Every structure is written in structure tokens, then in C-alpha cells.
mmCIF file with all atom_site columns, C-alpha atoms in Angstrom:
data_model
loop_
_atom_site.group_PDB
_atom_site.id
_atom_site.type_symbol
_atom_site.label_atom_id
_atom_site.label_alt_id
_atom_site.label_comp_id
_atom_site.label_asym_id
_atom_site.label_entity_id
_atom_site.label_seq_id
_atom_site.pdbx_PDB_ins_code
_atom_site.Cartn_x
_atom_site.Cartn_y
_atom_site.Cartn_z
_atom_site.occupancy
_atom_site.B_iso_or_equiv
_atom_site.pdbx_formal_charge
_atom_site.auth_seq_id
_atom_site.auth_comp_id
_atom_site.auth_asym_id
_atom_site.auth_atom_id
_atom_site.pdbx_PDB_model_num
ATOM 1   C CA . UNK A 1 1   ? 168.774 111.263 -65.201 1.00 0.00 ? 1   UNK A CA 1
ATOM 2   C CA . UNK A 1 2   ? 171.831 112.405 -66.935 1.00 0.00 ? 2   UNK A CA 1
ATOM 3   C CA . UNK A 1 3   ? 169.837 112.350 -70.203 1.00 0.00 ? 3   UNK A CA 1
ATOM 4   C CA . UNK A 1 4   ? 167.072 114.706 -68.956 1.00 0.00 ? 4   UNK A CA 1
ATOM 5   C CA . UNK A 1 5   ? 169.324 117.266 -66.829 1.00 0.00 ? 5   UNK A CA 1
ATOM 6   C CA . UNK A 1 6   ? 172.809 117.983 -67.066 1.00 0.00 ? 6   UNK A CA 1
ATOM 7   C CA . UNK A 1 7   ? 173.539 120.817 -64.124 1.00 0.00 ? 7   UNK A CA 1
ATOM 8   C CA . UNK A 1 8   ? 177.095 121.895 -64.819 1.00 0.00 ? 8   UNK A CA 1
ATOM 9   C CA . UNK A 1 9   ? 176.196 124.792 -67.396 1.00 0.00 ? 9   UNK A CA 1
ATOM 10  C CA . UNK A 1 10  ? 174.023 126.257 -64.418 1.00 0.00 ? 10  UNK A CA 1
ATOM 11  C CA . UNK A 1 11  ? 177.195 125.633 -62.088 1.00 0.00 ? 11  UNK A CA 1
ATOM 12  C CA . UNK A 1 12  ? 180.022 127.048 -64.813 1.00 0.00 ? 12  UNK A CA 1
ATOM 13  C CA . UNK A 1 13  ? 177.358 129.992 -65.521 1.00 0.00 ? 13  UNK A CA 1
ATOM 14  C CA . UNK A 1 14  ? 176.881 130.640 -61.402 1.00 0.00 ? 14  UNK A CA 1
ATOM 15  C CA . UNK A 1 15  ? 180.681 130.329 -60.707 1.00 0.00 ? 15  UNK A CA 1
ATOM 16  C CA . UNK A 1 16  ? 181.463 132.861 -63.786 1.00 0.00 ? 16  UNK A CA 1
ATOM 17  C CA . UNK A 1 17  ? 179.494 134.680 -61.820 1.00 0.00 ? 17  UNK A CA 1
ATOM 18  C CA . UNK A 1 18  ? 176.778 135.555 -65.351 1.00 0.00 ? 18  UNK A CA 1
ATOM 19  C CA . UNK A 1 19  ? 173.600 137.091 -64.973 1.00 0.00 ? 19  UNK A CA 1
ATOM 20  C CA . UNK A 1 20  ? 170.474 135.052 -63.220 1.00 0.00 ? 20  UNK A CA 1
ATOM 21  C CA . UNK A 1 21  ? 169.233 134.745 -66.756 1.00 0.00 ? 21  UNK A CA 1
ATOM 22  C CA . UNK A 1 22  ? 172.141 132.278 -68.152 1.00 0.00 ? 22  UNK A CA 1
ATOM 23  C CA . UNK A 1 23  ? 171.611 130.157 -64.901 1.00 0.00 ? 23  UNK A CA 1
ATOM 24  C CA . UNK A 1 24  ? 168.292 131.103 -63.307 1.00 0.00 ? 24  UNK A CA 1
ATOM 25  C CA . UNK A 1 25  ? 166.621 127.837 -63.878 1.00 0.00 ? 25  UNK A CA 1
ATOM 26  C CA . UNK A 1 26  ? 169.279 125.575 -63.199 1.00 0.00 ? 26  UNK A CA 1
ATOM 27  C CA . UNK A 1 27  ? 169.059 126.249 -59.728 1.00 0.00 ? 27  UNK A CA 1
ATOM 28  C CA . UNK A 1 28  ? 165.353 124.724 -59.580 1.00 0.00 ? 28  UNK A CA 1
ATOM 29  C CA . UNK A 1 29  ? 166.655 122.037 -61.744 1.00 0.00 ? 29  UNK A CA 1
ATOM 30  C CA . UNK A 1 30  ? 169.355 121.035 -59.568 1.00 0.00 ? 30  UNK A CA 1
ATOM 31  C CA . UNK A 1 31  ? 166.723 120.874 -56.741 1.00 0.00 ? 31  UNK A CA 1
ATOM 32  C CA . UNK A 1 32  ? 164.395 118.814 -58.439 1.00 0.00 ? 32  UNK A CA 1
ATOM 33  C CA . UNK A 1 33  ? 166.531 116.241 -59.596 1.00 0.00 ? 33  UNK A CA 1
ATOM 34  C CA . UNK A 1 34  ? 168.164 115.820 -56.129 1.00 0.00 ? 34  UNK A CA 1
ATOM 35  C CA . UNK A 1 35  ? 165.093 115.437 -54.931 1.00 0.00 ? 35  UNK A CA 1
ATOM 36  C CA . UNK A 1 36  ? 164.384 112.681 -57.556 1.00 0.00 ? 36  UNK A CA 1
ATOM 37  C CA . UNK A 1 37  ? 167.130 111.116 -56.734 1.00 0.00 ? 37  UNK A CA 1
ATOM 38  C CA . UNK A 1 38  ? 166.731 110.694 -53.482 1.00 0.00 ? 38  UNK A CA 1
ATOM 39  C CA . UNK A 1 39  ? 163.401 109.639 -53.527 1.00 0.00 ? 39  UNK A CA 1
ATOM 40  C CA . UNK A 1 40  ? 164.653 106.999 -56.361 1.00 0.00 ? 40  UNK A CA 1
ATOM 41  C CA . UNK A 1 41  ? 166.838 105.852 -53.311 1.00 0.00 ? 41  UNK A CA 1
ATOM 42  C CA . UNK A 1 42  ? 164.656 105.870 -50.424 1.00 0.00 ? 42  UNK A CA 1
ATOM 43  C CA . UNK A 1 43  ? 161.847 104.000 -52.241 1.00 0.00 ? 43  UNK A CA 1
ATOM 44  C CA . UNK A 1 44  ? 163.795 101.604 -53.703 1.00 0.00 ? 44  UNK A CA 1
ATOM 45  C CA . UNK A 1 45  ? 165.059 100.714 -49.952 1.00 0.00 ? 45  UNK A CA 1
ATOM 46  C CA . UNK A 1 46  ? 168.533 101.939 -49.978 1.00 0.00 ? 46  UNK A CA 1
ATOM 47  C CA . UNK A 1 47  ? 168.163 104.286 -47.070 1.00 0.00 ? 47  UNK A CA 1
ATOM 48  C CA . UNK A 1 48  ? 171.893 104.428 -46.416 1.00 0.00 ? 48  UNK A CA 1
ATOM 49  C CA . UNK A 1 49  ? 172.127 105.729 -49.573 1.00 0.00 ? 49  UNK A CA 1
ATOM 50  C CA . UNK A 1 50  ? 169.676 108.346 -49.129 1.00 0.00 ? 50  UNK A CA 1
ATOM 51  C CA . UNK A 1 51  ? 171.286 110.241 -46.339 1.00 0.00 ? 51  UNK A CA 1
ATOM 52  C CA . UNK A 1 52  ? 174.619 109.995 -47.748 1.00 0.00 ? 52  UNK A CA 1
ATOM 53  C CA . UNK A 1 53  ? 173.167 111.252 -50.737 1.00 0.00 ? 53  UNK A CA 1
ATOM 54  C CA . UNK A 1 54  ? 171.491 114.353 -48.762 1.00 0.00 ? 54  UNK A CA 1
ATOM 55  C CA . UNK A 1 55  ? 174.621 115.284 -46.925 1.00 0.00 ? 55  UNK A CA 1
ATOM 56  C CA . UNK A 1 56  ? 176.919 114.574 -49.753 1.00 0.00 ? 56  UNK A CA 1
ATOM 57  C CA . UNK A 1 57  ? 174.844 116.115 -52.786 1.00 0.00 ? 57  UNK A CA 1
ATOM 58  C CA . UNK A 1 58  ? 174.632 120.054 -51.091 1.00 0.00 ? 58  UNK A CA 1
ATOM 59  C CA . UNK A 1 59  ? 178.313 119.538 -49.971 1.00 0.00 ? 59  UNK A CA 1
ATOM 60  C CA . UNK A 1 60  ? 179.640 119.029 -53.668 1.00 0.00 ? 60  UNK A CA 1
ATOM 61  C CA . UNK A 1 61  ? 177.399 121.920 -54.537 1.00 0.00 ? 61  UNK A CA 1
ATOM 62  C CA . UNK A 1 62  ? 179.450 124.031 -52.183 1.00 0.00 ? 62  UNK A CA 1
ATOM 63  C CA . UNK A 1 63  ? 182.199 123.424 -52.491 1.00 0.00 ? 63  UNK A CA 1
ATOM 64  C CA . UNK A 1 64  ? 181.233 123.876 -56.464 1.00 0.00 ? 64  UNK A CA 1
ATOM 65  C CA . UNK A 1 65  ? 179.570 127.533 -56.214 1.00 0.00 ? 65  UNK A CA 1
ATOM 66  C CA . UNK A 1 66  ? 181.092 128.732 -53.535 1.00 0.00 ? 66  UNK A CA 1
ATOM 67  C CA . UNK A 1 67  ? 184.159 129.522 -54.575 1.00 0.00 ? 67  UNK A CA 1
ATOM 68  C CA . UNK A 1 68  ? 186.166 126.346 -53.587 1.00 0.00 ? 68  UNK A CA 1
ATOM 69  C CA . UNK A 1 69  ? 186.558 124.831 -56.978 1.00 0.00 ? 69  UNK A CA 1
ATOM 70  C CA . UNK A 1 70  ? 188.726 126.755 -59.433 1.00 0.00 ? 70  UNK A CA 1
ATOM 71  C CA . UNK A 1 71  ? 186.521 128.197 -62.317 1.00 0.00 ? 71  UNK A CA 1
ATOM 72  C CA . UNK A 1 72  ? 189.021 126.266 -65.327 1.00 0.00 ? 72  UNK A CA 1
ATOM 73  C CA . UNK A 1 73  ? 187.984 122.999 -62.753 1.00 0.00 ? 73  UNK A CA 1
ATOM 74  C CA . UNK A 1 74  ? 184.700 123.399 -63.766 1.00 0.00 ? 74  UNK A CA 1
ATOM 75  C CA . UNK A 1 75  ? 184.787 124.474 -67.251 1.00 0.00 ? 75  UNK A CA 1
ATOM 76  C CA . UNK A 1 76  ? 186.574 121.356 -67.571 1.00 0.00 ? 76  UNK A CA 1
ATOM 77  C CA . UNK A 1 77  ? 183.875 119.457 -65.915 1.00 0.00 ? 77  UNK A CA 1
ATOM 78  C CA . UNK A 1 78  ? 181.360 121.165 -68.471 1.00 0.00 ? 78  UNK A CA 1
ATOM 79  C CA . UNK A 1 79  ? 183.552 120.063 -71.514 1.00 0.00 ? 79  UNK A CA 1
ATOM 80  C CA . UNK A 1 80  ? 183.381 116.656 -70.443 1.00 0.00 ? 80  UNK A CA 1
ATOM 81  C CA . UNK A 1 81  ? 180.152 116.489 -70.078 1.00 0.00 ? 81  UNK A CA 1
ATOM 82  C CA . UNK A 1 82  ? 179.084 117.347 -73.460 1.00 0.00 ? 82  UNK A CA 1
ATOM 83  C CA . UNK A 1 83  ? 180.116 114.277 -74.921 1.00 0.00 ? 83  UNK A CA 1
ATOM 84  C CA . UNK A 1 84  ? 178.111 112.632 -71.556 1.00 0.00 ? 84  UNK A CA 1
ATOM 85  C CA . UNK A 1 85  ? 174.702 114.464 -72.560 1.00 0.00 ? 85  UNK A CA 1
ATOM 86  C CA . UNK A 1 86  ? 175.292 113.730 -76.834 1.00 0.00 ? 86  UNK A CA 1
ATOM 87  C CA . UNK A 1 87  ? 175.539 110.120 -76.014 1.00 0.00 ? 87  UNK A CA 1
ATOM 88  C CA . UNK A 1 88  ? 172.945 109.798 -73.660 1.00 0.00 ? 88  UNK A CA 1
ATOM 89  C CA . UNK A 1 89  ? 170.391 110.778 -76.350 1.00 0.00 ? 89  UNK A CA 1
ATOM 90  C CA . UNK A 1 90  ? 171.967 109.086 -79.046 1.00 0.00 ? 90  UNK A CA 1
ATOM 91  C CA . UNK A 1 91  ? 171.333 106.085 -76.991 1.00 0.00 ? 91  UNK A CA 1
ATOM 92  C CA . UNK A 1 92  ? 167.927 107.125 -76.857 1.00 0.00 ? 92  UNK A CA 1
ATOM 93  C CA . UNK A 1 93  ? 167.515 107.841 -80.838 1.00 0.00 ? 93  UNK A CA 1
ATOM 94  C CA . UNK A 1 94  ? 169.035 104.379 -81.455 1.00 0.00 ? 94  UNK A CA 1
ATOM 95  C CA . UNK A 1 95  ? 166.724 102.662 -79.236 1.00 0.00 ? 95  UNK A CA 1
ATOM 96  C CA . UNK A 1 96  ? 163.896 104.369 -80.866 1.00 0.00 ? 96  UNK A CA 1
ATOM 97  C CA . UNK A 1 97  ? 165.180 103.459 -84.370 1.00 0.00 ? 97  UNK A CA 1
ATOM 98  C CA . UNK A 1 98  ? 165.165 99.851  -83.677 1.00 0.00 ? 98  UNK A CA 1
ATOM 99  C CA . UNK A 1 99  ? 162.092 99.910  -81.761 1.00 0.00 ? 99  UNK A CA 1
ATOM 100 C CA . UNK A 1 100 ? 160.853 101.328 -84.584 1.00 0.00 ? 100 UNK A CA 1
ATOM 101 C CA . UNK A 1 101 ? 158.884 103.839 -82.124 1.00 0.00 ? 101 UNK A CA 1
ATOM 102 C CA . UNK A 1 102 ? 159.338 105.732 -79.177 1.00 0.00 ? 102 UNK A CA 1
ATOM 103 C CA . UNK A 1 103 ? 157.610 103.790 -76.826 1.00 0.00 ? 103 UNK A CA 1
ATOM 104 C CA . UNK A 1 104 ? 156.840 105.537 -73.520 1.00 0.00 ? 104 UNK A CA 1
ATOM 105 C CA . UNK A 1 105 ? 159.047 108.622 -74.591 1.00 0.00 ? 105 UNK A CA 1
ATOM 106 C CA . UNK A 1 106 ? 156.922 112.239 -73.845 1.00 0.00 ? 106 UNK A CA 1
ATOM 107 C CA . UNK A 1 107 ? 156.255 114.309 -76.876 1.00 0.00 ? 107 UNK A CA 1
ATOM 108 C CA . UNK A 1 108 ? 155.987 116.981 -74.630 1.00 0.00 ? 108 UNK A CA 1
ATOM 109 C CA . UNK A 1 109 ? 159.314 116.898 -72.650 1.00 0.00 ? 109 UNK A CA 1
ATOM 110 C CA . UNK A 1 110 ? 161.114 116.483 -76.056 1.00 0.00 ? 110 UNK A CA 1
ATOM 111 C CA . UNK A 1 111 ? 159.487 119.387 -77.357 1.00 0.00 ? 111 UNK A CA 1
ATOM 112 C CA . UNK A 1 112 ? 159.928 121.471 -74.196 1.00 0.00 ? 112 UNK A CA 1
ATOM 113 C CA . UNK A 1 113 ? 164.411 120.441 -73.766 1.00 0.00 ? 113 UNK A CA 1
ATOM 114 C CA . UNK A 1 114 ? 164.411 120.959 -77.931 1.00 0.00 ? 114 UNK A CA 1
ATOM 115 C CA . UNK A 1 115 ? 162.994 124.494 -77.461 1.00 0.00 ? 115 UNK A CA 1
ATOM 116 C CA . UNK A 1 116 ? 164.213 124.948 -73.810 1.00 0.00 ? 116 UNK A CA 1
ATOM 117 C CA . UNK A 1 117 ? 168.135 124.082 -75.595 1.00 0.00 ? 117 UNK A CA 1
ATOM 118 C CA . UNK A 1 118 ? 167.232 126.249 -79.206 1.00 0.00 ? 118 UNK A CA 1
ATOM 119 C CA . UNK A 1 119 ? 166.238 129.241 -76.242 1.00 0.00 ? 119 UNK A CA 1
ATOM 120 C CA . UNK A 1 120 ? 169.769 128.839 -74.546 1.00 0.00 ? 120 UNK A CA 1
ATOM 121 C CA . UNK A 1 121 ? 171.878 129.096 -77.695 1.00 0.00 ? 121 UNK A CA 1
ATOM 122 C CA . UNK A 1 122 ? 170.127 132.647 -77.771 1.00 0.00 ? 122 UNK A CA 1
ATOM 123 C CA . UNK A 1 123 ? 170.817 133.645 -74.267 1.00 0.00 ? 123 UNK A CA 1
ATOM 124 C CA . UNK A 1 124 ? 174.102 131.805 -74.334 1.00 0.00 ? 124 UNK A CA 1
ATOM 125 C CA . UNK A 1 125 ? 175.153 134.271 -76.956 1.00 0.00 ? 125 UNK A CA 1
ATOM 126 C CA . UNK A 1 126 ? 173.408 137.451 -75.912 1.00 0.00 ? 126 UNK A CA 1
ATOM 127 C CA . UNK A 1 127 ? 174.636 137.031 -72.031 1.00 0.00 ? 127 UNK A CA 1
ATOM 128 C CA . UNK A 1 128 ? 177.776 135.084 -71.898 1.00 0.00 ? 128 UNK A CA 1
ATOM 129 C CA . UNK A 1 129 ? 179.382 134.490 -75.529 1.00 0.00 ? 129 UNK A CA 1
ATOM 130 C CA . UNK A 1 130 ? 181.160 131.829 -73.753 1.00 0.00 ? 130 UNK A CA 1
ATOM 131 C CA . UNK A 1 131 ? 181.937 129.102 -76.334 1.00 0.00 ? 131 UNK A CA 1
ATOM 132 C CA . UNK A 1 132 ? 181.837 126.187 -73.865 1.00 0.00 ? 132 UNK A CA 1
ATOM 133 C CA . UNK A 1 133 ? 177.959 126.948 -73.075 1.00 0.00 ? 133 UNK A CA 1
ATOM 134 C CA . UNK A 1 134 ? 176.770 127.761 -76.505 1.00 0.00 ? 134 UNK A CA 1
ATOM 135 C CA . UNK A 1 135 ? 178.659 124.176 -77.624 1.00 0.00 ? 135 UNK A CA 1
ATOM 136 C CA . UNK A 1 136 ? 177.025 122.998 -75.008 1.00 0.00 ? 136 UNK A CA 1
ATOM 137 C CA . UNK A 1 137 ? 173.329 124.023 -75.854 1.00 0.00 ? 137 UNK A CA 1
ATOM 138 C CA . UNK A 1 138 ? 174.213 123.369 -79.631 1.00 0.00 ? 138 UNK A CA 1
ATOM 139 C CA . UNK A 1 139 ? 175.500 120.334 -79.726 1.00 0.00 ? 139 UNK A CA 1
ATOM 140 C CA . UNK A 1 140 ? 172.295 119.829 -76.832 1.00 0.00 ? 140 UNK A CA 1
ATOM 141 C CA . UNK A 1 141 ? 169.765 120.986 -79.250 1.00 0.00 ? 141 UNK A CA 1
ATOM 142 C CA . UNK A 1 142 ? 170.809 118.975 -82.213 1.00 0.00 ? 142 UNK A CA 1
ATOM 143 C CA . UNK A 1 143 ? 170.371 115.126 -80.341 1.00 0.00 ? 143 UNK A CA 1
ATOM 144 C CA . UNK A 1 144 ? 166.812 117.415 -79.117 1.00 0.00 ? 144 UNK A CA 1
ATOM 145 C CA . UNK A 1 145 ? 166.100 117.735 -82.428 1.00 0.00 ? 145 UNK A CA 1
ATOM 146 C CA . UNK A 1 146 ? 167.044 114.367 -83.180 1.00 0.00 ? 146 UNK A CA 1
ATOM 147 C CA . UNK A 1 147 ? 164.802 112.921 -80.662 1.00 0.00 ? 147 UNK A CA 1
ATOM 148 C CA . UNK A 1 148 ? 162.464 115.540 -81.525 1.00 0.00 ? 148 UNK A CA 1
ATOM 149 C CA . UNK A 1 149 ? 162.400 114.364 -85.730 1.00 0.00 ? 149 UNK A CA 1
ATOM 150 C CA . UNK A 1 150 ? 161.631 111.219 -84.362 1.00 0.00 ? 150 UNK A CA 1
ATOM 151 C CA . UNK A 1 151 ? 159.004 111.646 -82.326 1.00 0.00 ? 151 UNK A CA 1
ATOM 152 C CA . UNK A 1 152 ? 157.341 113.568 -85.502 1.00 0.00 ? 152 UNK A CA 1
ATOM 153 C CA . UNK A 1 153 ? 157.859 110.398 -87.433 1.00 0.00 ? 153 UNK A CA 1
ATOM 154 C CA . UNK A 1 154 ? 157.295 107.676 -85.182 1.00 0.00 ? 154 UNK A CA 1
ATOM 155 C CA . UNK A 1 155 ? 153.967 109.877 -84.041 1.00 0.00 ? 155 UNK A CA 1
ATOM 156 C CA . UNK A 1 156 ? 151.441 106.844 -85.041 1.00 0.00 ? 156 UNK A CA 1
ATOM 157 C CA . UNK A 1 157 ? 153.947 103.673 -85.252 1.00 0.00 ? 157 UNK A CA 1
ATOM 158 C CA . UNK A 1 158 ? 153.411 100.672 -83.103 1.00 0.00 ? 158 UNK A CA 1
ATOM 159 C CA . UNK A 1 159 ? 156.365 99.022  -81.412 1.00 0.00 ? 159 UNK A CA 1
ATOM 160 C CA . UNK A 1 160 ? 157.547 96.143  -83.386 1.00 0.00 ? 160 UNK A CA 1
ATOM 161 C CA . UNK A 1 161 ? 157.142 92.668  -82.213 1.00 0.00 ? 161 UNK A CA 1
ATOM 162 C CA . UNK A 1 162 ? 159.901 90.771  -80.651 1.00 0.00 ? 162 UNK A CA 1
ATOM 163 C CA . UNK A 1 163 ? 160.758 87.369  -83.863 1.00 0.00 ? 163 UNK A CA 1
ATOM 164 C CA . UNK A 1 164 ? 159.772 84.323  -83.107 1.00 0.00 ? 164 UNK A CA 1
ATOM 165 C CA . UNK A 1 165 ? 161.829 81.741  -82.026 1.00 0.00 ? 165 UNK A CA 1
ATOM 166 C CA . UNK A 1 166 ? 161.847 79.308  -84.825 1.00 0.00 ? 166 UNK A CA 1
ATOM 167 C CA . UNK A 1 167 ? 159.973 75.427  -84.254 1.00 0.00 ? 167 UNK A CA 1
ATOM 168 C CA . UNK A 1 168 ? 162.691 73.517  -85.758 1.00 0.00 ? 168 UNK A CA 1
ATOM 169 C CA . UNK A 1 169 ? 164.482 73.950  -82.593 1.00 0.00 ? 169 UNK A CA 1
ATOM 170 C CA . UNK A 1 170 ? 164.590 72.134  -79.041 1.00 0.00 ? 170 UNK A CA 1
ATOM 171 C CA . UNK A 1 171 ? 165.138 73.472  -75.828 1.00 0.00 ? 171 UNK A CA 1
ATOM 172 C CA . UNK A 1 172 ? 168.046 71.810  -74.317 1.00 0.00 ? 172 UNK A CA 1
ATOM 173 C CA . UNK A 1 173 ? 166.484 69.635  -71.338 1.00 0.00 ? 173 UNK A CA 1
ATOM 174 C CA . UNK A 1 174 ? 167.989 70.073  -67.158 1.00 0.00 ? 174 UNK A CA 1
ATOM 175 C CA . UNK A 1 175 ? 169.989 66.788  -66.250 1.00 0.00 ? 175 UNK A CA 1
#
């Protein structure tokens, strides 16, 4: 999920105490992957899990917006986390590249966080000229545009097969 979503520029944007326009939709973002996650959790059985998760999860955020958390705490936080989100979807471009396709990977979500990112350089800029958010949403929009390029290229490629294993060789046999 930390590929798809990365909250902290709606939390450093909320705490900094921007405009609803540098942060407005990270709000519904942070809602909807909570509540990914914990239905990841509950279906998958781990129901322990689930309520800790739902108790802890909207504690954190409290103690993150509301004032708790120094502000250079969480601009910290959102400088780490830009290496976090560049190698996420790097991992995802290499996998592509030696899949020689993108497999199951939505054209239209890549589109959507490549524009959504390009859109928050702007407002970034125009709003905030904070340099840790427009890093952020640059250095977000170029693996976007990565993943975006190849998408565009990989549009009509099939997935390469897995080699064969060669005959010459035995399979060792159980004693």
C-alpha cells in the first residue's frame, strides 16, 4: 500500500496548518486506505490485528494532527519517506522490465497518481512553496512517469514465459 498512498504530505500539509487545497484529499485517502487495511486484516483472519489496528491507526493520527508531534518531527517523517515512495515504484518499473509487461498493473491508476502528482507540484508551489512537498510530488511524479512510459510501451506485450528447465538434467530422487 505504501506504493499507491503515501499520507505524510497530507499530515506535514495539515500540521503546517496550509490551506484545504494542499491537503484536502489526503484526508479521504487516509480513510480509505485504513479501511483497506483493515479489511486486508480481518479477511485474512487476523482479527487481533484488526482491532489493534482500529484503535491504534486514529490514535497515531492524533497524536500526529493534533498538535502532539512537533512540526520538524514530521517534516522529518516526510523526508524519509521520499526515498520509501521512489523505491517502491522502482520496484515496480523493474518488475515490469523483466516481465517484459505490466501484467495486472491499471493503466488507469497510473495515469490518474502521474497526473494526480504533475497537479501537486502546481499546488505545492502556488500554496505552500515548501521544498519538502514539491520534492516530494517531483521526485513522485517522475517514478509516475516512469511507470506511466511503461505502460505506453508495454500497452500490447505479452508476459514472457518462464525457460525451460533443460532435459539433460535429473531430479535428485527422496531416500
Amino acid at each position: 500500500m505504501t506504493s499507491q498512498y503515501h499520507p505524510l504530505p497530507g499530515l506535514t500539509a495539515t500540521a503546517a496548518r496550509f490551506s484545504g487545497s494542499t491537503y484536502g484529499e489526503g484526508v479521504f485517502l487516509i480513510l480509505q486506505t485504513a479501511l483497506i487495511a483493515a479489511m486486508v486484516l480481518h479477511f485474512s483472519g487476523q482479527r487481533l490485528l484488526t482491532l489493534l489496528f482500529t484503535l491504534l491507526y486514529p490514535a497515531a493520527l492524533y497524536v500526529l494532527l493534533a498538535g502532539l508531534t512537533p512540526l520538524h518531527v514530521l517534516w522529518t517523517l516526510q523526508s524519509a519517506n521520499v526515498p520509501i515512495i521512489v523505491a517502491a515504484k522502482l520496484i515496480q518499473a523493474v518488475s515490469n522490465f523483466r516481465n517484459g509487461s505490466t501484467g495486472q498493473l491499471s493503466a488507469v491508476t497510473v495515469f490518474l497518481l502521474f497526473a494526480g502528482s504533475l497537479a501537486r507540484i502546481f499546488t505545492s508551489v502556488q500554496d505552500t512553496g515548501d521544498t519538502t512537498l514539491i520534492v516530494t510530488f517531483i521526485a513522485t511524479s517522475l517514478v509516475n512517469g516512469l511507470l506511466a512510459a511503461q505502460v505506453l510501451y508495454y500497452w500490447n506485450a505479452k508476459p514472457a514465459k518462464p525457460a525451460k528447465k533443460k532435459a539433460g538434467k535429473k531430479a535428485k530422487k527422496s531416500d
